Amino acid sequence: MTEKSIQPGRFALYVALILFCVVKPTSAQTQRPDTLPAKANHSDGSTAVEINRGRETDNRLAAPAPVIPPNKTAVTAIRFLSWQNYTRVMLELSQEAKYEVRRLKEDPAKGVPARLYVDIQGARVAMTSKDAIPVDDGLLSQVRIGQYSEDIVRVVLDMTNLGAHNAFVLPGPYRLVIDIYGQKALAPTAPIVAPAIRADLAKSKVLDRSGKPVAPAPPVQGLRKIVLDPGHGGKDPGAIGNGGIAEKDLVLSIARKLAAKLKKEMNVQVVLTRNDDRFVPLEDRTALANAEDADLFISLHMNASPNSEARGIETYYLDNTSDEAAIRLAARENSTARKNVSDLQFILSDMTQNLKLEDSITLAHRLQGAAVGGMGKVLGEVKDLGVKKALFYVLVGARMPSVLVEMFFISNREEGRAMGQGLYQDAMVDALFDGIQKYDQATTMARTL
Ligand SMILES: [Zn+2]
């Protein structure tokens, strides 16, 4: 019904704070989490406010490079994305580090709200300012970063209200991502409930991490809202095909058409992660889907290969893989080195990052089958490369079923040319629509069993 893309000041507030400074040697202290510096104004001008996308670096600060011992992780910058009841905090790290997120209960007697703090091991704060960083987005009031002990950087998130939280790391460059939800939001633990259990919610009691009962989800009435993610954009063209045709343009065109069709014919809300040719960081895309509380997240891409004969369609869900081709593809789509994908594999190995794995796999199969079948009708035989798993950053941290579709090879002359034409784009839109509809029918049926 309504189509939105990320626009400054419309429904999201973007604040980037880039902190540069010289490391100040700090002696080991045993501070309590709430003894880190209190709120204060930045007198050194080290704060840059991001109005639009992309990080705004404050060049006025020609500060000497931080002196961090090579075996320590430097905490170099912090960035926020804020919505009404959801904030994503991103801490930039110079290298991998172990971390722990803890929650401090509110103390109504002292008027102290609930807080989160994150201890980053083997780390140094790469800044001299001990000021608190004001956020005041209605959920997160301020952030305090301090050298808690010689080896630990403590980041305290002072909240005005605090529901659920989730944290994970993305490599290349390393950033620690912390998702925070307000109390009104559905706790992320709730959607983990499998369809079979969900149908029995009336009898069962779902508990959140604090042991408090989670309100039962309202009856599922099929899909309400879908986030479509046209890959790449702006300075990132994605893969380039014959004649200079860019992946970013083709996937945007298809996403727009698919959004219109879904709204018109399925009466669902559709939100695009970008509605024009702009750069959107990968981690901001799932943040939008989480903030929108979308039912599905579908990332649209086109494949590429040095082998111009390579062709076909494949659909991915997020999981570890040992498949070398999938790792290489993920590295390309992640705009990162192959090693970083391996690192992410290590990071995710013992975490259940994809909370909606089963539904993601179902969605992947429905889209893949529909795309291969639908395009086969207009193009002749389409190579079915199948449903696969890989570590796409753009899928990490999504709270809803999420997949990435590689719609043909832009590097293949025939396939690239076809997808540049409205006729075949429309056929792909019809096919993806068909796949989404089949997924909706299958899952609605499963939930009512
Ligand atoms: Zn791509």
Tab-separated table of C-alpha atoms and ligand atoms in Angstrom, residues 231-232 238-239 247 251 300-303 332-333 404 406, ligand 1:
chain	number	residue	atom	x	y	z
A	231	GLY	CA	21.334	-4.796	-4.295
A	232	HIS	CA	24.154	-2.260	-4.552
A	238	GLY	CA	27.479	-4.339	-8.514
A	239	ALA	CA	28.431	-6.526	-11.456
A	247	GLU	CA	23.496	-4.831	-11.817
A	251	VAL	CA	17.729	-4.981	-9.788
A	300	LEU	CA	17.640	-8.990	-5.418
A	301	HIS	CA	20.914	-9.407	-7.301
A	302	MET	CA	22.380	-10.555	-10.581
A	303	ASN	CA	25.220	-13.014	-10.770
A	332	ARG	CA	31.776	-10.283	-4.052
A	333	GLU	CA	28.278	-9.366	-2.897
A	404	LEU	CA	18.957	-13.401	-1.674
A	406	GLU	CA	20.701	-14.165	-8.034
B	1	ZN	ZN	24.904	-8.206	-6.307
